[in-house]
Amino acid sequence: HRDKKRDKEKVKEKEKAKEKGRDRDKEKERNWDKERERERDKEKNRGKDKEKDHEREKERHKDRERVRDKDRDRDRDKDADKDRDRGKGGEKDKDNEKEKDREEVDQNKEKDDVIKEREKDRDKIKDREGDKDRGEKEKDRDKEKEKNEREREKERDDKKKKEKRSRTPPRSYSSSRRSRSSSR
């Protein structure tokens, strides 16, 4: 009678072990399916990113073409004006216009770059939502990335300010003396 009882218990334990094994296999398969799904989503997003990059590049190219065309038109106008006016300072205005157009193209490019980085950040956030087990290291990395992005933006702004300052040539010593003496 004891042997029968032991045999029954062994059979039950074996069945439990088999059941656990099946559960583990099912869990592995589910995780594997989820991983494959994530990979497919990433591939789709990469394709979309490539398309967006291509569109942005087209826009930049169009902007550059517009600037070149405007420059050419202005140069033609400048040549015609030179024949008429002979040096009334129209060149400065045209150079300023060229500079504004170039700045506009630069600003568009920077906007595109910022938009691109935001999209990447959104994708990373989506990935994070699907995989919440990453923990504190990810939070630290994200904080550091945000900090680096702020620093980059600050550097860009500083660079712009410096460029604007450097565009206006400093007054020469003699011209500033002349203006002071004339004001007296």
XYZ file of C-alpha atoms in Angstrom:
184
model
C 0.000 0.000 0.000
C 2.836 2.417 0.824
C 4.535 1.656 -2.466
C 1.354 2.494 -4.352
C 1.109 5.777 -2.459
C 4.741 6.585 -3.222
C 4.254 5.730 -6.862
C 1.207 7.992 -7.052
C 3.172 10.845 -5.450
C 6.065 10.343 -7.872
C 3.657 10.349 -10.794
C 2.049 13.564 -9.476
C 5.494 15.208 -9.060
C 6.483 14.189 -12.585
C 3.242 15.632 -13.934
C 3.827 18.868 -12.032
C 7.375 19.069 -13.395
C 6.067 18.466 -16.928
C 3.428 21.143 -16.409
C 6.062 23.622 -15.204
C 8.233 22.777 -18.190
C 5.309 23.380 -20.559
C 4.543 26.696 -18.833
C 8.185 27.751 -19.180
C 8.188 26.807 -22.854
C 4.981 28.783 -23.440
C 6.459 31.792 -21.633
C 9.646 31.605 -23.704
C 7.602 31.401 -26.877
C 5.512 34.436 -25.849
C 8.643 36.445 -25.063
C 10.186 35.397 -28.356
C 7.037 36.489 -30.224
C 7.111 39.846 -28.427
C 10.772 40.298 -29.339
C 10.067 39.513 -32.993
C 7.188 42.005 -32.948
C 9.471 44.707 -31.519
C 12.084 44.006 -34.188
C 9.456 44.334 -36.925
C 8.287 47.646 -35.455
C 11.867 48.905 -35.339
C 12.367 47.971 -38.998
C 9.181 49.824 -39.956
C 10.306 52.881 -38.012
C 13.724 52.790 -39.681
C 12.031 52.808 -43.068
C 9.876 55.758 -42.049
C 12.916 57.613 -40.685
C 14.749 57.092 -43.955
C 11.791 58.482 -45.877
C 11.600 61.514 -43.572
C 15.341 62.105 -43.892
C 15.023 61.939 -47.649
C 12.168 64.481 -47.597
C 14.167 66.837 -45.356
C 17.166 66.547 -47.639
C 14.956 67.446 -50.601
C 13.674 70.503 -48.704
C 17.201 71.627 -47.851
C 18.250 71.192 -51.442
C 15.279 73.275 -52.585
C 16.163 75.977 -50.041
C 19.747 76.050 -51.268
C 18.549 76.280 -54.878
C 16.247 79.177 -53.987
C 19.106 80.997 -52.272
C 21.376 80.434 -55.272
C 18.694 81.674 -57.649
C 18.094 84.762 -55.519
C 21.840 85.395 -55.357
C 22.111 85.130 -59.139
C 19.154 87.466 -59.656
C 20.610 89.960 -57.210
C 23.994 89.796 -58.891
C 22.359 90.533 -62.243
C 20.412 93.398 -60.685
C 23.566 94.641 -59.020
C 25.411 94.735 -62.345
C 22.536 96.662 -63.906
C 22.414 99.028 -60.919
C 26.154 99.613 -61.079
C 25.810 100.908 -64.604
C 23.095 103.288 -63.453
C 24.170 104.398 -60.011
C 27.933 103.910 -59.784
C 28.301 103.038 -56.112
C 25.409 104.205 -53.960
C 25.795 101.418 -51.407
C 23.313 98.944 -52.879
C 25.859 96.192 -52.458
C 25.489 96.207 -48.694
C 21.732 95.696 -48.948
C 22.172 92.792 -51.340
C 24.845 91.234 -49.181
C 22.533 91.614 -46.200
C 19.730 89.921 -48.129
C 22.072 87.075 -49.090
C 23.084 86.722 -45.460
C 19.437 86.661 -44.325
C 18.623 83.962 -46.871
C 21.569 81.878 -45.728
C 20.544 82.330 -42.091
C 17.028 81.231 -42.997
C 18.391 78.045 -44.587
C 20.571 77.423 -41.520
C 17.600 77.908 -39.196
C 15.489 75.502 -41.256
C 18.272 72.947 -41.054
C 18.542 73.354 -37.264
C 14.773 72.991 -36.897
C 14.911 69.780 -38.921
C 17.733 68.476 -36.737
C 15.785 69.250 -33.555
C 12.657 67.578 -34.959
C 14.695 64.529 -35.909
C 16.157 64.252 -32.389
C 12.692 64.568 -30.848
C 11.410 61.755 -33.075
C 14.314 59.561 -32.012
C 13.538 60.353 -28.376
C 9.868 59.439 -28.921
C 10.894 56.117 -30.450
C 13.144 55.433 -27.483
C 10.272 56.225 -25.131
C 8.030 53.784 -27.016
C 10.704 51.115 -26.717
C 10.959 51.852 -23.000
C 7.206 51.431 -22.537
C 7.470 47.973 -24.069
C 10.416 47.057 -21.865
C 9.964 48.529 -18.360
C 12.510 46.314 -16.606
C 15.567 48.361 -17.502
C 15.684 50.341 -14.272
C 17.759 53.193 -12.920
C 20.601 53.045 -15.450
C 18.234 54.055 -18.256
C 16.867 56.974 -16.240
C 20.391 58.233 -15.605
C 21.266 57.892 -19.293
C 18.117 59.755 -20.315
C 18.861 62.573 -17.886
C 22.386 62.781 -19.251
C 21.102 62.842 -22.842
C 18.702 65.673 -22.007
C 21.519 67.556 -20.316
C 23.763 67.053 -23.357
C 20.976 68.221 -25.666
C 20.485 71.388 -23.598
C 24.228 72.015 -23.709
C 24.274 71.544 -27.484
C 21.395 73.991 -27.910
C 23.155 76.505 -25.677
C 26.370 76.100 -27.696
C 24.408 76.613 -30.911
C 22.845 79.796 -29.544
C 26.241 81.074 -28.350
C 27.719 80.288 -31.739
C 24.919 82.218 -33.465
C 25.505 85.214 -31.215
C 29.228 85.135 -31.912
C 28.590 84.905 -35.656
C 26.270 87.891 -35.513
C 28.879 89.854 -33.587
C 31.620 88.892 -35.993
C 29.551 89.885 -39.040
C 29.668 93.586 -38.190
C 33.239 94.683 -38.764
C 34.765 96.719 -35.954
C 35.138 100.417 -36.552
C 38.605 101.453 -37.452
C 40.389 103.788 -35.097
C 40.586 106.631 -37.589
C 36.890 106.479 -38.535
C 35.815 106.535 -34.885
C 38.047 109.565 -34.264
C 36.562 111.290 -37.285
C 33.028 110.728 -36.005
C 33.992 112.018 -32.555
C 35.651 115.108 -33.937
C 32.661 115.879 -36.152
C 30.303 115.639 -33.173
C 32.288 118.296 -31.285
